[in-house]
Coordinates of C-alpha atoms in Angstrom, one line a residue:
M1 CA 172.5 343.3 170.0
N2 CA 172.7 346.5 168.0
L3 CA 171.2 345.4 164.6
Q4 CA 172.3 348.6 162.7
K5 CA 176.0 348.2 163.8
N6 CA 176.0 344.5 162.9
L7 CA 174.6 345.2 159.4
F8 CA 177.2 347.9 158.9
G9 CA 180.0 345.5 160.0
G10 CA 178.7 343.0 157.5
I11 CA 178.6 345.5 154.7
T12 CA 182.2 346.6 155.4
A13 CA 183.5 343.1 155.6
A14 CA 181.8 342.3 152.3
I15 CA 183.5 345.2 150.6
I16 CA 186.9 343.8 151.7
A17 CA 185.9 340.2 150.8
L18 CA 184.9 341.0 147.2
P19 CA 188.3 341.7 145.7
L20 CA 190.0 339.1 147.9
G21 CA 187.4 336.4 146.9
L22 CA 187.9 337.1 143.2
A23 CA 191.7 337.1 143.7
F24 CA 191.8 333.9 145.7
G25 CA 189.5 332.2 143.2
V26 CA 191.8 333.0 140.3
A27 CA 194.9 332.0 142.3
S28 CA 193.3 328.6 143.2
G29 CA 192.9 327.7 139.5
L30 CA 189.1 327.3 139.8
G31 CA 188.3 330.9 138.7
P32 CA 186.9 334.0 140.3
T33 CA 183.4 332.6 140.5
A34 CA 184.6 329.8 142.8
G35 CA 186.4 332.3 145.0
I36 CA 183.4 334.7 145.4
Y37 CA 181.0 331.8 146.1
G38 CA 183.5 330.4 148.6
A39 CA 183.2 333.7 150.5
I40 CA 179.4 333.7 150.2
I41 CA 178.7 330.1 151.2
L42 CA 181.3 329.6 153.9
G43 CA 180.8 333.1 155.2
F44 CA 177.1 332.4 155.8
F45 CA 177.1 328.9 157.2
A46 CA 180.2 329.3 159.3
S47 CA 178.6 332.3 160.9
L48 CA 175.3 330.5 161.4
F49 CA 176.7 327.3 162.9
G50 CA 180.1 328.5 164.2
G51 CA 181.3 329.3 167.7
T52 CA 182.9 332.8 167.1
P53 CA 180.1 335.3 166.8
T54 CA 182.2 338.1 165.2
Q55 CA 184.2 335.8 162.8
I56 CA 184.1 336.5 159.0
S57 CA 185.0 333.4 157.1
G58 CA 186.0 333.0 153.4
P59 CA 188.9 332.1 151.1
T60 CA 192.3 332.7 152.7
G61 CA 195.9 332.7 151.4
P62 CA 197.0 329.4 153.0
M63 CA 193.9 327.6 151.9
T64 CA 194.2 328.9 148.4
V65 CA 197.8 327.7 148.1
V66 CA 196.7 324.1 149.1
M67 CA 193.7 324.4 146.8
A68 CA 195.9 325.3 143.8
S69 CA 198.1 322.3 144.6
A70 CA 194.9 320.1 144.7
V71 CA 193.8 321.4 141.3
I72 CA 197.2 320.5 139.8
S73 CA 197.4 317.1 141.6
L74 CA 193.9 316.1 140.4
Q75 CA 194.5 317.4 136.9
G76 CA 191.6 319.8 137.0
D77 CA 189.0 317.0 137.5
I78 CA 186.2 319.0 139.1
G79 CA 184.5 315.9 140.4
M80 CA 187.5 314.8 142.4
I81 CA 188.4 318.4 143.4
V82 CA 184.8 318.7 144.9
T83 CA 185.3 315.4 146.7
T84 CA 188.6 316.7 148.2
I85 CA 186.9 319.8 149.5
L86 CA 184.0 317.7 150.9
V87 CA 186.4 315.4 152.6
A88 CA 188.1 318.5 154.2
G89 CA 184.7 319.7 155.5
L90 CA 183.8 316.3 156.9
F91 CA 187.2 316.1 158.6
Q92 CA 186.6 319.5 160.3
I93 CA 183.2 318.4 161.5
V94 CA 184.8 315.3 163.0
F95 CA 187.5 317.4 164.6
G96 CA 184.8 319.4 166.3
L97 CA 182.8 316.4 167.4
I98 CA 185.8 314.7 169.0
K99 CA 186.7 318.1 170.6
I100 CA 190.1 318.5 169.0
G101 CA 189.8 322.3 168.8
K102 CA 191.5 322.9 172.1
F103 CA 194.7 321.1 171.0
V104 CA 195.5 323.7 168.3
Q105 CA 196.9 325.9 171.0
Y106 CA 199.6 323.4 171.6
I107 CA 201.2 323.7 168.2
P108 CA 204.5 325.4 168.9
Y109 CA 204.8 329.0 167.8
P110 CA 208.0 328.4 165.6
V111 CA 206.0 325.9 163.6
I112 CA 203.1 328.3 163.0
S113 CA 205.6 331.1 162.2
G114 CA 207.6 329.2 159.7
F115 CA 204.5 327.8 158.1
M116 CA 202.6 331.1 157.8
S117 CA 205.7 333.0 156.5
G118 CA 206.3 330.2 154.0
I119 CA 202.7 330.6 152.8
G120 CA 203.2 334.3 152.4
I121 CA 206.3 333.8 150.3
I122 CA 204.5 331.2 148.1
I123 CA 201.7 333.6 147.5
I124 CA 204.1 336.3 146.5
I125 CA 206.1 334.0 144.2
L126 CA 203.0 332.7 142.5
Q127 CA 201.9 336.2 141.6
I128 CA 205.2 337.1 139.8
N129 CA 203.9 335.9 136.4
P130 CA 200.5 337.8 136.6
Y131 CA 202.4 340.8 137.9
L132 CA 204.5 340.8 134.8
G133 CA 201.6 340.1 132.5
L134 CA 202.6 336.5 131.8
A135 CA 200.7 333.2 132.1
S136 CA 200.3 331.8 135.6
D137 CA 202.6 329.1 136.8
A138 CA 201.8 326.9 139.8
S139 CA 205.4 325.7 140.5
V140 CA 207.4 327.9 142.9
V141 CA 210.7 326.3 141.8
H142 CA 210.0 326.7 138.1
I143 CA 209.0 330.3 138.5
L144 CA 212.2 331.1 140.4
A145 CA 214.4 329.1 137.9
S146 CA 212.9 330.8 134.9
L147 CA 212.9 334.3 136.4
P148 CA 215.7 335.8 134.2
Q149 CA 213.8 334.8 131.0
K150 CA 210.6 336.4 132.2
F151 CA 212.1 339.9 132.1
A152 CA 212.4 339.6 128.3
H153 CA 208.6 339.1 127.9
I154 CA 207.2 341.7 130.3
N155 CA 203.8 343.1 129.5
Y156 CA 204.3 346.7 130.6
D157 CA 200.6 347.5 130.7
A158 CA 200.1 344.7 133.3
L159 CA 203.3 345.8 135.1
T160 CA 201.9 349.3 135.4
I161 CA 198.5 348.2 136.7
A162 CA 200.1 345.8 139.2
T163 CA 202.6 348.4 140.5
A164 CA 199.9 351.0 140.8
T165 CA 197.8 348.5 142.8
L166 CA 200.7 348.0 145.2
V167 CA 201.2 351.7 145.6
I168 CA 197.5 352.1 146.5
M169 CA 197.6 349.2 148.9
F170 CA 200.7 350.5 150.7
F171 CA 200.4 354.3 150.6
T172 CA 196.7 355.1 150.8
P173 CA 196.3 357.1 154.0
T174 CA 194.7 355.3 156.9
K175 CA 191.9 357.9 157.3
I176 CA 190.8 356.9 153.8
T177 CA 191.1 353.1 154.1
K178 CA 189.0 353.3 157.3
V179 CA 186.1 354.4 155.0
I180 CA 187.0 352.5 151.8
P181 CA 189.4 349.5 152.0
A182 CA 192.5 349.8 149.8
P183 CA 191.7 346.8 147.6
L184 CA 188.4 348.3 146.7
I185 CA 190.0 351.6 145.9
A186 CA 192.3 349.8 143.5
L187 CA 189.4 348.1 141.9
L188 CA 187.3 351.2 141.5
I189 CA 190.2 353.4 140.1
L190 CA 192.4 351.0 138.1
T191 CA 189.7 348.9 136.4
P192 CA 188.0 351.8 134.7
L193 CA 191.4 353.3 133.7
S194 CA 192.5 350.1 132.1
V195 CA 189.3 350.0 130.1
Y196 CA 189.5 353.7 129.2
F197 CA 193.0 353.6 127.9
G198 CA 192.5 350.2 126.2
L199 CA 195.4 348.5 127.9
T200 CA 196.4 345.1 126.6
L201 CA 196.2 342.8 129.5
D202 CA 194.3 339.7 130.8
T203 CA 191.1 340.2 132.7
I204 CA 189.2 337.8 135.0
G205 CA 186.6 337.3 132.3
E206 CA 182.8 336.7 132.6
I207 CA 181.3 335.9 136.0
P208 CA 177.9 334.2 135.7
S209 CA 175.2 336.4 137.3
S210 CA 173.3 333.3 138.5
L211 CA 173.4 330.9 141.4
P212 CA 176.0 328.1 141.1
S213 CA 175.0 324.6 140.0
F214 CA 175.1 321.6 142.2
I215 CA 178.2 319.4 141.5
V216 CA 178.2 315.7 142.2
P217 CA 181.4 314.5 143.9
N218 CA 183.4 311.9 142.1
F219 CA 185.5 309.5 144.1
S220 CA 188.2 307.4 142.3
L221 CA 190.0 304.5 144.0
D222 CA 193.0 305.3 141.9
N223 CA 193.3 308.7 143.5
Y224 CA 191.9 308.1 147.0
T225 CA 195.2 308.6 148.7
I226 CA 195.7 312.0 147.1
I227 CA 192.1 313.0 147.9
I228 CA 192.3 312.0 151.5
S229 CA 195.8 313.6 152.0
L230 CA 194.8 316.9 150.4
G231 CA 191.4 316.9 152.2
F232 CA 193.2 316.3 155.6
T233 CA 195.7 319.0 154.8
L234 CA 192.9 321.5 154.0
A235 CA 191.0 320.5 157.2
V236 CA 194.0 320.9 159.5
L237 CA 195.2 324.1 157.9
G238 CA 191.7 325.6 157.9
A239 CA 191.3 324.6 161.6
I240 CA 194.6 326.3 162.6
D241 CA 193.9 329.4 160.5
T242 CA 190.3 329.7 161.9
L243 CA 191.1 329.1 165.5
L244 CA 194.0 331.6 165.4
T245 CA 191.6 334.2 164.0
S246 CA 189.1 333.3 166.8
I247 CA 191.8 334.0 169.4
V248 CA 192.4 337.4 167.7
A249 CA 188.7 338.1 167.8
D250 CA 188.6 337.1 171.5
S251 CA 191.4 339.5 172.3
I252 CA 189.7 342.5 170.8
T253 CA 186.1 341.7 172.0
A254 CA 187.0 340.4 175.5
T255 CA 184.9 337.3 174.7
K256 CA 185.6 333.6 174.6
H257 CA 185.0 331.6 171.4
Q258 CA 183.8 327.9 171.4
P259 CA 186.6 326.2 169.3
N260 CA 184.8 322.9 168.7
K261 CA 181.6 324.5 167.7
E262 CA 183.6 326.7 165.4
L263 CA 185.2 323.7 163.7
I264 CA 181.8 322.2 163.1
G265 CA 180.6 325.4 161.6
Q266 CA 183.6 325.6 159.3
G267 CA 183.2 322.0 158.3
I268 CA 179.5 322.5 157.4
G269 CA 180.4 325.6 155.4
N270 CA 183.3 324.0 153.5
S271 CA 181.2 320.9 152.8
I272 CA 178.5 323.0 151.2
C273 CA 181.1 324.9 149.3
A274 CA 182.3 321.6 147.8
L275 CA 178.8 320.8 146.5
F276 CA 178.6 324.0 144.5
G277 CA 182.2 324.1 143.2
A278 CA 183.3 326.9 145.5
I279 CA 186.8 327.0 147.1
P280 CA 187.1 326.2 150.8
G281 CA 188.3 328.8 153.3
A282 CA 188.7 329.6 157.0
G283 CA 188.3 332.4 159.5
A284 CA 189.9 335.5 157.9
T285 CA 191.7 337.7 160.3
M286 CA 191.6 341.0 158.5
R287 CA 187.9 340.7 157.6
T288 CA 187.1 339.7 161.2
V289 CA 188.9 342.6 162.7
I290 CA 187.3 345.0 160.3
N291 CA 183.9 343.6 161.1
V292 CA 184.5 344.1 164.9
K293 CA 185.8 347.6 164.4
S294 CA 182.8 348.4 162.3
G295 CA 180.4 347.3 165.0
G296 CA 179.9 343.6 164.4
T297 CA 179.2 341.7 167.6
H298 CA 176.8 339.0 166.5
K299 CA 176.7 336.1 163.9
I300 CA 174.2 338.1 161.9
S301 CA 177.1 340.4 160.7
G302 CA 178.9 337.4 159.1
M303 CA 175.6 336.2 157.5
F304 CA 174.7 339.6 156.2
H305 CA 178.2 340.0 154.7
S306 CA 177.4 336.9 152.6
L307 CA 174.1 338.3 151.5
V308 CA 175.7 341.5 150.4
L309 CA 178.3 339.6 148.3
L310 CA 175.5 337.5 146.8
S311 CA 173.6 340.7 145.8
I312 CA 176.8 342.1 144.2
V313 CA 177.3 338.9 142.2
L314 CA 173.7 338.7 141.0
F315 CA 173.4 342.3 139.9
L316 CA 176.9 343.7 139.2
A317 CA 178.7 340.6 137.8
P318 CA 179.2 342.0 134.3
L319 CA 181.2 345.0 135.6
A320 CA 183.6 342.6 137.4
A321 CA 184.5 340.9 134.1
Q322 CA 186.9 343.7 133.2
I323 CA 189.0 343.5 136.4
P324 CA 192.7 343.0 135.3
M325 CA 194.5 339.9 136.5
A326 CA 197.5 342.1 137.2
L327 CA 195.4 344.1 139.6
L328 CA 194.5 341.0 141.5
A329 CA 198.2 340.0 141.5
G330 CA 199.0 343.3 143.2
I331 CA 196.3 342.7 145.9
L332 CA 197.6 339.1 146.5
I333 CA 201.2 340.2 146.8
K334 CA 200.2 342.6 149.6
V335 CA 198.3 339.8 151.2
G336 CA 201.4 337.6 151.0
I337 CA 203.5 340.4 152.6
D338 CA 201.0 340.8 155.4
I339 CA 201.1 337.1 156.2
L340 CA 204.8 337.1 156.9
D341 CA 205.5 336.8 160.7
Y342 CA 207.1 340.1 161.5
R343 CA 206.8 339.4 165.2
L344 CA 209.4 336.7 165.1
L345 CA 211.4 338.2 162.3
S346 CA 211.9 341.4 164.4
I347 CA 213.6 339.3 167.1
L348 CA 215.4 336.8 164.9
R349 CA 218.8 337.3 166.3
K350 CA 217.6 337.2 169.9
S351 CA 215.4 334.1 169.5
P352 CA 216.5 330.7 171.1
K353 CA 218.5 328.8 168.5
H354 CA 216.4 325.6 168.7
D355 CA 213.2 327.6 168.0
L356 CA 214.9 329.5 165.1
I357 CA 216.1 326.2 163.6
V358 CA 212.6 324.8 163.7
M359 CA 211.1 327.9 162.1
I360 CA 213.6 328.0 159.3
I361 CA 213.3 324.3 158.5
V362 CA 209.4 324.5 158.5
F363 CA 209.7 327.7 156.3
F364 CA 211.8 326.0 153.6
I365 CA 209.8 322.8 153.6
T366 CA 206.6 324.8 153.2
V367 CA 208.0 326.8 150.3
F368 CA 209.9 324.2 148.3
F369 CA 208.3 320.8 149.2
D370 CA 205.0 320.2 150.9
L371 CA 202.7 322.0 153.3
I372 CA 201.5 319.1 155.4
S373 CA 205.0 317.7 155.6
A374 CA 206.3 321.1 156.9
V375 CA 203.8 321.1 159.8
A376 CA 204.5 317.4 160.6
V377 CA 208.3 317.8 160.5
G378 CA 208.0 321.0 162.6
I379 CA 205.9 319.4 165.3
V380 CA 208.1 316.4 165.5
M381 CA 211.3 318.5 165.7
A382 CA 209.7 320.8 168.3
S383 CA 208.5 317.8 170.3
L384 CA 212.0 316.2 170.2
L385 CA 213.6 319.4 171.4
I386 CA 211.1 319.7 174.3
V387 CA 211.7 316.1 175.2
Y388 CA 215.5 316.8 175.2
R389 CA 215.0 319.9 177.4
V390 CA 212.7 318.1 179.9
T391 CA 215.1 315.2 180.0
Q392 CA 218.0 317.6 180.8
A393 CA 215.9 319.2 183.6
T394 CA 215.1 315.8 185.2
K395 CA 217.7 315.0 187.9
I396 CA 218.4 311.3 188.6
S397 CA 220.9 310.7 191.4
L398 CA 222.3 307.7 193.1
Q399 CA 222.9 308.4 196.8
D400 CA 223.9 306.8 200.0
S401 CA 221.1 307.2 202.6
K402 CA 223.2 309.7 204.5
N403 CA 223.3 312.1 201.6
H404 CA 219.6 312.1 200.8
D405 CA 217.9 315.5 201.3
H406 CA 215.2 314.1 203.6
I407 CA 217.3 312.5 206.4
K408 CA 220.2 313.4 208.6
E409 CA 223.4 311.5 208.7
D410 CA 223.1 308.5 210.9
A411 CA 225.9 306.0 211.6
L412 CA 223.3 303.2 212.0
L413 CA 222.0 303.8 208.5
L414 CA 225.4 303.6 207.0
K415 CA 225.8 300.1 208.3
K416 CA 222.6 298.9 206.5
K417 CA 224.1 299.4 203.1
I418 CA 221.1 301.4 201.7
R419 CA 221.3 303.0 198.3
V420 CA 218.8 305.6 197.2
I421 CA 217.9 306.4 193.6
K422 CA 216.3 309.8 193.6
I423 CA 214.3 311.1 190.6
D424 CA 213.4 314.8 190.6
G425 CA 211.5 315.7 187.5
A426 CA 209.5 313.9 184.8
F427 CA 210.0 310.1 184.6
F428 CA 209.2 309.2 181.0
F429 CA 210.8 307.7 177.9
G430 CA 213.3 310.5 177.7
S431 CA 214.7 310.0 181.2
S432 CA 214.3 306.2 181.4
T433 CA 217.8 305.7 179.9
A434 CA 219.4 307.9 182.5
F435 CA 217.6 305.9 185.2
E436 CA 218.9 302.6 183.8
Q437 CA 222.5 304.0 183.8
K438 CA 222.2 305.0 187.4
A439 CA 220.7 301.7 188.3
N440 CA 223.6 299.8 186.7
D441 CA 226.0 301.6 189.1
I442 CA 224.5 300.0 192.2
L443 CA 227.1 297.8 193.9
D444 CA 227.4 296.1 197.3
T445 CA 224.0 297.0 198.7
K446 CA 221.2 295.1 200.5
I447 CA 218.4 297.6 200.1
V448 CA 217.5 300.0 197.3
I449 CA 215.0 302.9 197.9
I450 CA 213.6 304.3 194.7
D451 CA 212.3 307.8 195.5
I452 CA 209.9 309.0 192.9
Y453 CA 207.8 311.2 195.2
D454 CA 208.8 314.4 193.3
V455 CA 208.0 312.9 189.9
P456 CA 205.1 314.9 188.3
F457 CA 204.2 312.2 185.9
M458 CA 205.3 308.8 184.6
D459 CA 204.6 307.2 181.2
L460 CA 204.5 303.6 180.2
T461 CA 208.1 303.4 179.2
A462 CA 209.1 304.6 182.6
I463 CA 206.8 302.2 184.4
F464 CA 208.2 299.2 182.4
T465 CA 211.8 300.4 183.0
L466 CA 211.0 300.5 186.8
M467 CA 209.4 297.0 186.6
D468 CA 212.5 295.6 184.9
F469 CA 214.8 297.2 187.5
V470 CA 212.7 295.8 190.4
L471 CA 212.8 292.3 188.8
K472 CA 216.6 292.5 188.5
M473 CA 216.9 293.5 192.1
K474 CA 214.7 290.6 193.3
Q475 CA 216.9 288.2 191.3
D476 CA 220.0 289.6 193.1
A477 CA 218.2 289.3 196.5
I478 CA 218.1 293.0 197.0
K479 CA 215.1 294.5 198.9
V480 CA 213.3 297.3 197.1
I481 CA 211.3 300.1 198.6
I482 CA 209.4 302.7 196.5
V483 CA 208.6 306.1 197.9
S484 CA 205.8 307.7 195.9
K485 CA 202.5 309.5 196.0
Q486 CA 199.6 307.2 196.7
T487 CA 198.2 307.8 193.2
D488 CA 201.4 306.7 191.6
A489 CA 201.6 303.6 193.8
T490 CA 198.1 302.7 192.8
Q491 CA 198.9 303.1 189.2
L492 CA 202.0 300.9 189.4
I493 CA 200.1 298.1 191.1
K494 CA 197.2 298.3 188.6
I495 CA 199.5 297.9 185.6
D496 CA 201.6 295.2 187.2
K497 CA 199.9 292.1 185.8
E498 CA 203.1 290.1 186.2
K499 CA 203.2 290.7 190.0
V500 CA 206.6 292.3 189.8
F501 CA 205.8 294.6 192.7
D502 CA 204.7 291.8 195.0
G503 CA 206.9 292.1 198.1
V504 CA 207.9 295.7 197.3
L505 CA 207.1 298.1 200.1
F506 CA 205.4 301.4 199.1
Y507 CA 205.7 304.5 201.3
D508 CA 204.5 308.1 200.8
D509 CA 207.2 309.4 203.2
F510 CA 210.9 308.8 202.7
Y511 CA 211.9 309.2 206.4
K512 CA 209.2 306.7 207.4
S513 CA 210.6 304.2 205.0
I514 CA 214.0 304.5 206.7
E515 CA 212.6 304.1 210.1
D516 CA 210.9 300.8 209.2
I517 CA 214.0 299.2 207.8

């Protein structure tokens, strides 16, 4: 480990985290102090206990949006807000302990795309009021509905600072931002200018230059459903956000993170954040990438990033009190724009229609209704579409023995009135109905061969469907033969507590089954 490079990576990440922490704290409704201490506490403990050595954790856009919703839903009750954050942290620890981290990779890309783009749009819309110098509004719908009236009350000092911030964020040359991040440039230039010219605009106000106080969680039975729901939302969102960032870190460092350990680290960090009134967060992609590119290779870089932030708060807090809210709005609008999924947007017209539909629906539910509902609806829709496509790919055919792929035409076999139901593909709840339809077409036969040898897997629905069919054949005095792999035959017999398969012959070779008839 190169200590010097890791310390430099931590310093660079802290410089970027400072304005973002302040901005996310303000946007959450808990204030800049909650944001900056969220970066300090989570950044330190997630690095110490996490499973991605180069990861820098702290407040992020998606987590801030949910946190703002929690503040409104709980009517600003700090005790219950703290409880919600604590519940989120405990959920993440549980996720890690039951090793759920590996399953995040199975969330369909259109769901993640629609969700993240929706989050980006929410952040942009929520900053419209501060951008124009007006009081913040937490309702996306209300902001959009009242937009025409807002233009009659613009604070042009705030508009000027916010626009100048965006210009700096977008147009500062890369060779400069490699040395000094664009958000910090905006802070260092525009804050003094706003003070010097005496501009009339809102600032973030006083930041206490002391350590935060311990806050006792307050759990109310009247609000437990809201607390659990919001806590679970924060936990799931933080897990997704973090592990996606971990994957990015893996790709640029050629290493492999430990997802479950990372979730435990995030959970510990967010739980401690709760006890000191700091906002929760997750692995932050931009800060992590900057840390790596600045030389960070070890967890010490993330821990040092937190110590640098703490030093700034303790010794330079009075200077931060003059930072304009409009400046932070400009920074957050750039963050929202960066969150949009340009990868999918660039191939929108060429994308498969079903994936595009899922992405659009998740996007609109995210923006206008509810974040956790958006993810749930998206996963259900994507799952149903996959079930449909797998079902369509499964071939279930009813054949005479002479037409089966495994045997040659034989006049003797034709006389035996053998019918073959051949299943080629997944045999599960999606394809069980098609099996029943084929089975109902069986007429004038003495022997039925069910060939499931090429079935990769069966679920319980398929097994029960098969048992019902065998039972019906027995009642009609029709002999049943099942051709399957030995493992499938063993599974069927183990599950058969009703002895339906008694008298059924099992073979692992179709031609052998024909010879023995």
